[in-house]
XYZ file of C-alpha atoms in Angstrom:
190
model
C 82.928 115.698 83.020
C 86.094 114.457 81.816
C 85.371 110.788 82.821
C 85.162 107.493 81.253
C 81.239 106.736 80.950
C 81.124 103.911 83.966
C 83.161 106.369 86.461
C 81.088 109.221 85.233
C 77.829 107.234 86.027
C 79.034 106.195 89.477
C 80.216 109.855 90.432
C 76.960 111.303 89.559
C 75.155 108.654 91.194
C 77.113 109.228 94.400
C 76.932 112.841 93.936
C 72.837 112.247 93.849
C 73.026 109.871 97.206
C 75.294 112.654 99.059
C 72.599 115.102 98.904
C 70.200 112.651 100.043
C 72.699 111.791 102.770
C 72.867 115.129 104.055
C 76.076 116.273 102.344
C 76.702 118.822 99.270
C 76.547 116.803 95.797
C 80.071 117.944 94.921
C 81.290 116.415 98.089
C 79.802 113.243 96.974
C 81.167 113.257 93.564
C 84.578 113.973 95.022
C 84.273 111.578 97.248
C 83.197 108.863 94.532
C 86.082 110.246 92.255
C 88.708 109.598 94.651
C 87.329 106.252 95.992
C 87.202 104.780 92.200
C 90.671 106.200 91.196
C 93.623 104.172 90.555
C 95.972 106.888 92.110
C 96.039 109.713 94.330
C 94.407 113.002 92.861
C 95.649 116.729 93.728
C 92.914 119.362 93.456
C 93.706 120.505 90.233
C 93.160 116.560 88.674
C 89.551 117.029 90.470
C 88.643 119.977 89.044
C 89.591 119.014 85.646
C 87.725 115.558 85.739
C 84.561 117.033 87.462
C 84.819 120.482 85.295
C 83.934 122.094 88.635
C 85.554 125.592 90.447
C 88.970 125.210 92.544
C 87.275 126.915 95.429
C 84.628 124.004 95.466
C 86.887 121.512 95.153
C 88.676 122.944 98.155
C 85.544 123.386 100.302
C 84.676 119.805 99.542
C 88.013 118.222 100.186
C 87.927 120.232 103.538
C 85.009 118.586 104.378
C 85.767 114.917 103.410
C 89.084 115.674 105.680
C 86.724 116.792 108.777
C 84.859 113.486 108.359
C 87.734 111.378 108.090
C 87.064 110.051 104.946
C 90.229 111.036 102.786
C 93.980 110.608 103.132
C 96.500 113.331 102.624
C 99.347 112.083 100.297
C 102.179 113.622 98.887
C 104.194 112.821 96.323
C 107.958 113.263 96.106
C 108.862 115.996 94.036
C 105.487 117.603 93.592
C 104.425 120.336 96.498
C 100.640 119.928 95.827
C 98.540 117.452 98.118
C 97.166 114.592 96.600
C 94.227 112.747 97.813
C 92.691 109.374 98.062
C 90.283 106.998 100.135
C 91.182 104.203 102.601
C 91.759 101.049 100.388
C 89.414 99.187 102.853
C 85.962 99.365 101.931
C 85.189 98.034 105.726
C 87.429 100.749 107.449
C 85.442 103.464 105.121
C 82.048 101.921 106.605
C 83.511 102.043 110.380
C 84.678 105.686 109.759
C 81.169 106.580 108.266
C 79.426 105.167 111.371
C 81.706 106.490 113.909
C 81.633 110.074 112.287
C 77.607 109.776 112.186
C 77.481 108.475 115.554
C 79.435 111.629 116.764
C 77.518 113.908 114.670
C 74.373 112.707 114.858
C 73.617 110.008 117.791
C 75.555 111.410 120.607
C 73.838 114.987 120.199
C 70.356 113.109 120.432
C 71.225 111.094 123.388
C 72.193 114.055 125.384
C 69.180 115.988 124.717
C 67.129 112.975 125.312
C 68.850 112.817 129.054
C 68.378 116.552 129.560
C 64.755 116.457 128.684
C 64.217 113.250 130.716
C 65.875 114.874 133.693
C 63.470 117.823 133.936
C 60.377 117.239 135.782
C 57.282 117.469 134.011
C 54.757 119.978 134.379
C 51.661 118.280 132.607
C 49.948 114.648 131.880
C 51.064 115.439 128.392
C 54.916 116.202 129.463
C 55.058 112.875 131.450
C 53.437 110.921 128.339
C 56.126 112.562 126.264
C 58.765 111.863 128.783
C 57.910 108.058 128.913
C 57.890 108.023 124.743
C 61.452 109.864 125.076
C 62.466 107.189 127.388
C 61.610 104.389 124.855
C 63.343 106.143 122.373
C 66.819 106.706 124.518
C 66.584 102.886 125.671
C 66.529 101.996 122.103
C 69.143 103.972 121.160
C 71.566 103.411 124.103
C 71.019 99.853 123.036
C 71.883 100.319 119.620
C 74.931 102.516 120.736
C 75.924 99.830 123.090
C 75.514 97.304 120.229
C 77.408 99.315 118.031
C 80.207 99.782 120.575
C 80.721 95.827 120.643
C 80.561 95.404 117.114
C 83.088 98.160 115.903
C 85.895 96.144 117.851
C 85.186 93.064 115.611
C 87.796 92.035 113.023
C 86.632 92.583 109.279
C 86.324 88.846 109.002
C 83.973 88.195 111.943
C 81.855 91.262 110.967
C 81.288 90.007 107.702
C 80.234 86.797 109.258
C 77.736 88.407 111.372
C 76.129 90.318 108.353
C 75.810 87.404 106.450
C 74.023 85.884 109.258
C 71.361 87.916 108.816
C 68.037 86.739 110.263
C 69.511 83.650 110.858
C 70.898 84.978 113.841
C 67.662 84.069 115.671
C 68.132 80.575 114.936
C 71.419 81.019 117.301
C 69.296 82.752 120.045
C 66.628 79.888 119.741
C 69.165 77.463 119.987
C 70.871 79.209 123.084
C 67.069 79.744 124.798
C 66.535 75.663 124.445
C 70.148 75.130 125.909
C 69.346 77.410 128.557
C 65.996 75.852 128.873
C 67.418 72.124 129.613
C 69.704 72.993 131.677
C 67.037 74.597 134.288
C 64.882 71.560 133.831
C 68.148 69.478 134.830
C 69.098 71.786 137.510
C 65.485 71.380 138.756
C 65.302 67.712 138.451
C 68.803 67.018 140.594
C 67.039 69.353 143.192
C 63.918 67.371 143.575
């Protein structure tokens, strides 16, 4: 690789992580290079920086475009296509979440729904359907939460993430307030 040591370490790591996330190592490396680059890069720049074949770069860029993770840029006076990533890391997170939902969660929910609509032919299938129904309920709850959260402004989303487990204190407080309201309402009717 023809990269400074810090950038090379990041690109190599992202390639390794990409293979664990289910994407080609080269796709991960190209994404990391584009993300960390101070300017849009053309395919030739990527070939030179990563010492990989032009065809591999082209296929990897197509995959990144299919995931909506790279942006196509045109430089005046240059006929080549240049690529970059969104500047906003939160937008990248939103795009990744939405793409993974479309590719992984939605098909799983469809299969679960189909399987739950079938009549079980045995006690073993009834047991399996009960477990599948639990899974479907959880995935649908997470999907509903995701659909609500994805529309939050970045600042609100960051606040929510920073709350972490402290959000349980907020829920406990809400429960105490509701409980007090019920007690007061009950004492007024007596």
